Coordinates of C-alpha atoms in Angstrom, one line a residue:
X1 CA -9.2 1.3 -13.8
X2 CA -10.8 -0.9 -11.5
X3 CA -12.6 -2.9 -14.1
X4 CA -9.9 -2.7 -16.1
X5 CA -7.5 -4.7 -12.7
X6 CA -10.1 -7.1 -11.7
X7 CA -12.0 -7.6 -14.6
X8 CA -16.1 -7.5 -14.9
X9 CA -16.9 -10.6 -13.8
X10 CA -15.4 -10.3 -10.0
X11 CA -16.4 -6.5 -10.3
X12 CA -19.9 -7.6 -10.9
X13 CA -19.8 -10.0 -8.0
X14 CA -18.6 -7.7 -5.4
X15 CA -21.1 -6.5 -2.3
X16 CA -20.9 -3.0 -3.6
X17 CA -21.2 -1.8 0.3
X18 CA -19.8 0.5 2.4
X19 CA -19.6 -0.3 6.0
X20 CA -18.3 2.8 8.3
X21 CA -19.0 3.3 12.0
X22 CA -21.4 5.4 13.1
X23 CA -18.5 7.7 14.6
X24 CA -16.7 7.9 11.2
X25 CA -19.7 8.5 9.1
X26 CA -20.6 11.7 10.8
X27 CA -17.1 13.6 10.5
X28 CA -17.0 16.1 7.7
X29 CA -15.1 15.3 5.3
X30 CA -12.2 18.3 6.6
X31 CA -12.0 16.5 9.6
X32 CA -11.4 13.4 8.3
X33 CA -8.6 15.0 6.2
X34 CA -7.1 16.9 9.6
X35 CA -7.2 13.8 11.4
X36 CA -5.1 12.1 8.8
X37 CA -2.4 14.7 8.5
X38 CA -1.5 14.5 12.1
X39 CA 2.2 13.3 13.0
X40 CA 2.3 11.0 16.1
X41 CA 3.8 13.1 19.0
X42 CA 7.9 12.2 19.5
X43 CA 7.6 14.0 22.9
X44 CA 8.2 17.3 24.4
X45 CA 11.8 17.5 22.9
X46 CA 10.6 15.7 19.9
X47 CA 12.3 18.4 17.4
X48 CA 15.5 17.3 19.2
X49 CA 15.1 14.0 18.0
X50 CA 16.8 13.1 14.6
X51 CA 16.6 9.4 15.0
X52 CA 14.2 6.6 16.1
X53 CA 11.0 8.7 15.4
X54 CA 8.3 6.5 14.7
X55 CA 5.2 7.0 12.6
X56 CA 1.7 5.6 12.9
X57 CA 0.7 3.9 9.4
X58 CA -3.2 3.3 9.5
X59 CA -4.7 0.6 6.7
X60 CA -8.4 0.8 8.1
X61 CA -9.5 3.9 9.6
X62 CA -12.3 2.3 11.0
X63 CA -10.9 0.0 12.8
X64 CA -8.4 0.9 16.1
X65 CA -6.0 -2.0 15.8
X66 CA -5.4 -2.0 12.0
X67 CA -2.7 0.2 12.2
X68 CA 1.1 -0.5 12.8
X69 CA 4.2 1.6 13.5
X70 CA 7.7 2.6 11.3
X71 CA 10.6 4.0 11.7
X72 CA 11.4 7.1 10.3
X73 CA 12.4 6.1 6.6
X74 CA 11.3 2.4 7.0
X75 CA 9.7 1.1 3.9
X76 CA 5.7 0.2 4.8
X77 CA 5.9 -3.0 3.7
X78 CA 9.0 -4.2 6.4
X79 CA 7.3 -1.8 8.9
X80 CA 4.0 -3.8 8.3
X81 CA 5.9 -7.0 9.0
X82 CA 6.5 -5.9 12.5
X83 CA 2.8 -6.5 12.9
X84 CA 3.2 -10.6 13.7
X85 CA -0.5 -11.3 13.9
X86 CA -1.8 -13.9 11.8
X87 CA -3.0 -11.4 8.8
X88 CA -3.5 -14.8 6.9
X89 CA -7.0 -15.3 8.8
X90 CA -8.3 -11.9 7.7
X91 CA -6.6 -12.1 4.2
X92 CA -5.9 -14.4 2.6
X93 CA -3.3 -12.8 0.2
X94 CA -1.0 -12.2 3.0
X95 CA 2.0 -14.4 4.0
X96 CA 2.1 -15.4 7.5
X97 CA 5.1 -13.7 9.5
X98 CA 4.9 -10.5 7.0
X99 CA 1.9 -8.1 8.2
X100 CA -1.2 -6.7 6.8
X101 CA 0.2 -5.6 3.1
X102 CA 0.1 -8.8 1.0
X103 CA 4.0 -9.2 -0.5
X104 CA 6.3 -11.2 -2.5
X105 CA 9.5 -9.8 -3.9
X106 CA 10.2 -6.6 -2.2
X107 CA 12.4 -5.2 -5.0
X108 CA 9.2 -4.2 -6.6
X109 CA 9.4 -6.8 -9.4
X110 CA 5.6 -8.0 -9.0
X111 CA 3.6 -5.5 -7.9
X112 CA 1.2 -7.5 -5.2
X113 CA 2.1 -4.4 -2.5
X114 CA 0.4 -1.3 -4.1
X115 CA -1.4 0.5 -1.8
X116 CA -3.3 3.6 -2.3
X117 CA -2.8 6.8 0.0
X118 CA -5.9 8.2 1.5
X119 CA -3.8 10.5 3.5
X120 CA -0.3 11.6 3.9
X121 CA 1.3 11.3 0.6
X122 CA 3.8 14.0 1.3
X123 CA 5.1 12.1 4.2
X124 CA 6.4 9.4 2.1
X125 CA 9.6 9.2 0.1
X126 CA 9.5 10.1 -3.5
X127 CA 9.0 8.1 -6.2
X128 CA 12.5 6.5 -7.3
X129 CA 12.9 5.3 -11.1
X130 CA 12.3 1.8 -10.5
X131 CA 9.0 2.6 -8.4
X132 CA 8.3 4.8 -11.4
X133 CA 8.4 2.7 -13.8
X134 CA 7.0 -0.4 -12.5
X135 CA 4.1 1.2 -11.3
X136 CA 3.2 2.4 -15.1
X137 CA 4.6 -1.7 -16.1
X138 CA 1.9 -3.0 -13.8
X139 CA -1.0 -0.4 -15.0
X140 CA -1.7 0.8 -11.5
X141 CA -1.0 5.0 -12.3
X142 CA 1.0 6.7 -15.2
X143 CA 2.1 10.0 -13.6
X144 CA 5.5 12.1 -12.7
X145 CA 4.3 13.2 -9.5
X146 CA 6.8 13.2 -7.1
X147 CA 5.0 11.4 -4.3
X148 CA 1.5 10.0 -6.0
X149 CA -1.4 8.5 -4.6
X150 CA -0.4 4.7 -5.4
X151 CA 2.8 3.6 -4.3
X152 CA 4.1 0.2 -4.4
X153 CA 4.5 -0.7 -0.1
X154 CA 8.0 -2.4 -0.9
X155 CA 9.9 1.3 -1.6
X156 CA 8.1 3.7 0.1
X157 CA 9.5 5.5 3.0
X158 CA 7.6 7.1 6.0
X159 CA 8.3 10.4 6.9
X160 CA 5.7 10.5 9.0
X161 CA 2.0 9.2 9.9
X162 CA 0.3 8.3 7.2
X163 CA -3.3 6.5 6.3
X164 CA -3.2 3.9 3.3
X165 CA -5.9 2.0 1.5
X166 CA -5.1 -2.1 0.8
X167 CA -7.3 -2.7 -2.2
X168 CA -8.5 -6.0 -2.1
X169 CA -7.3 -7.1 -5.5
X170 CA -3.8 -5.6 -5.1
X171 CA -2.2 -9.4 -4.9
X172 CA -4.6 -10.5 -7.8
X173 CA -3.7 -8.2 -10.7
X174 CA 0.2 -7.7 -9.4
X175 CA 0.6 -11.7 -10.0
X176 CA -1.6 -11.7 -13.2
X177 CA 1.4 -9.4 -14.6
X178 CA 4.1 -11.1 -13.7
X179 CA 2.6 -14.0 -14.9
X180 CA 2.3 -12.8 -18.2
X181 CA 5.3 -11.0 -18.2
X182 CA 7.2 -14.5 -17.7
X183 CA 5.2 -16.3 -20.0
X184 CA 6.2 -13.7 -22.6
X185 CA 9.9 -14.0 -21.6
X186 CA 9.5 -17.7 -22.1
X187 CA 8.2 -17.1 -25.3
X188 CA 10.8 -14.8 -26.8
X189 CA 13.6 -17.7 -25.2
X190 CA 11.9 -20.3 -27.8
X191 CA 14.0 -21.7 -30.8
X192 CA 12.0 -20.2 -33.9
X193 CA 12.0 -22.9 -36.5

């Protein structure tokens, strides 16, 4: 799929390197999963709370500070933009003002916020039809699954904490769709002769 997304060329060209601190290299891989199925605390009377809980969303286990919070059935992608560093500086694919998930429509008409779940898909909404279908459109996942792996930032709800992967050609193939999605629309509007 990957090959398939970013084509050979800029597969061929990537590092191919993993780079994990010392501290995360050395969990198992069961604790890495236990650590990323814990809920942030809402207190002592946290079950008495039924609104403003907030969730921690992590984008980069390895590093503290890539992580912002939601509220509880806040899309990630407006929960992201409550992160107002520049994001720009570190990716270039972001838009300044909007967080650490590159995005442009937010009615998931282009595609350029999937993310992947590493951990926590349960804690996010399920799938609605749109989502559904766009993310087959796009050629990111074809499944029925409820709440899948790859979830477009844009409509997907936190229910609680949750660790997410921003695959650095998310922006790339999302725009290279659209794009030929309009070019085909533009294409069909042509007088035939």
């Amino acid at each position: 799929m990957t090959i398939k997304q970013v084509g050979l060329p800029a597969f061929k060209v990537s590092p191919g390197t993993i780079h994990l601190s010392r501290e995360i290299a050395n969990k198992s891989p069961q604790q890495v999963l236990r650590e990323r199925a814990r809920d942030d605390s809402q207190g002592i009377f946290g079950f008495l709370k039924t609104t403003n809980k907030t969730w921690t969303v992590t984008f980069n286990e390895d590093d503290p500070s890539s992580r912002f919070k939601i509220v509880h059935e806040q899309e990630l992608a407006s929960g992201a933009a409550t992160d107002k560093r520049d994001w720009t500086v570190v990716d270039p694919r972001c838009t300044r003002g909007e967080g650490p998930i590159p995005v442009q429509c937010r009615s998931a008409s282009c595609g350029t916020c999937w993310i992947g779940v590493l951990g926590g898909a349960e804690k996010l909404s399920p799938v609605a039809t749109r989502e559904a279908r766009k993310i087959k459109e796009f050629g990111y996942i074809s499944t029925d699954e409820p709440q899948p792996i790859i979830r477009l930032a844009c409509q997907a709800q936190g229910l609680g904490a949750v660790s997410i992967v921003l695959p650095p050609w998310n922006g790339v193939f999302g725009k290279f769709v659209y794009g030929q999605q309009q070019q085909s629309g533009e294409a069909e509007q042509l007088p035939r002769k």
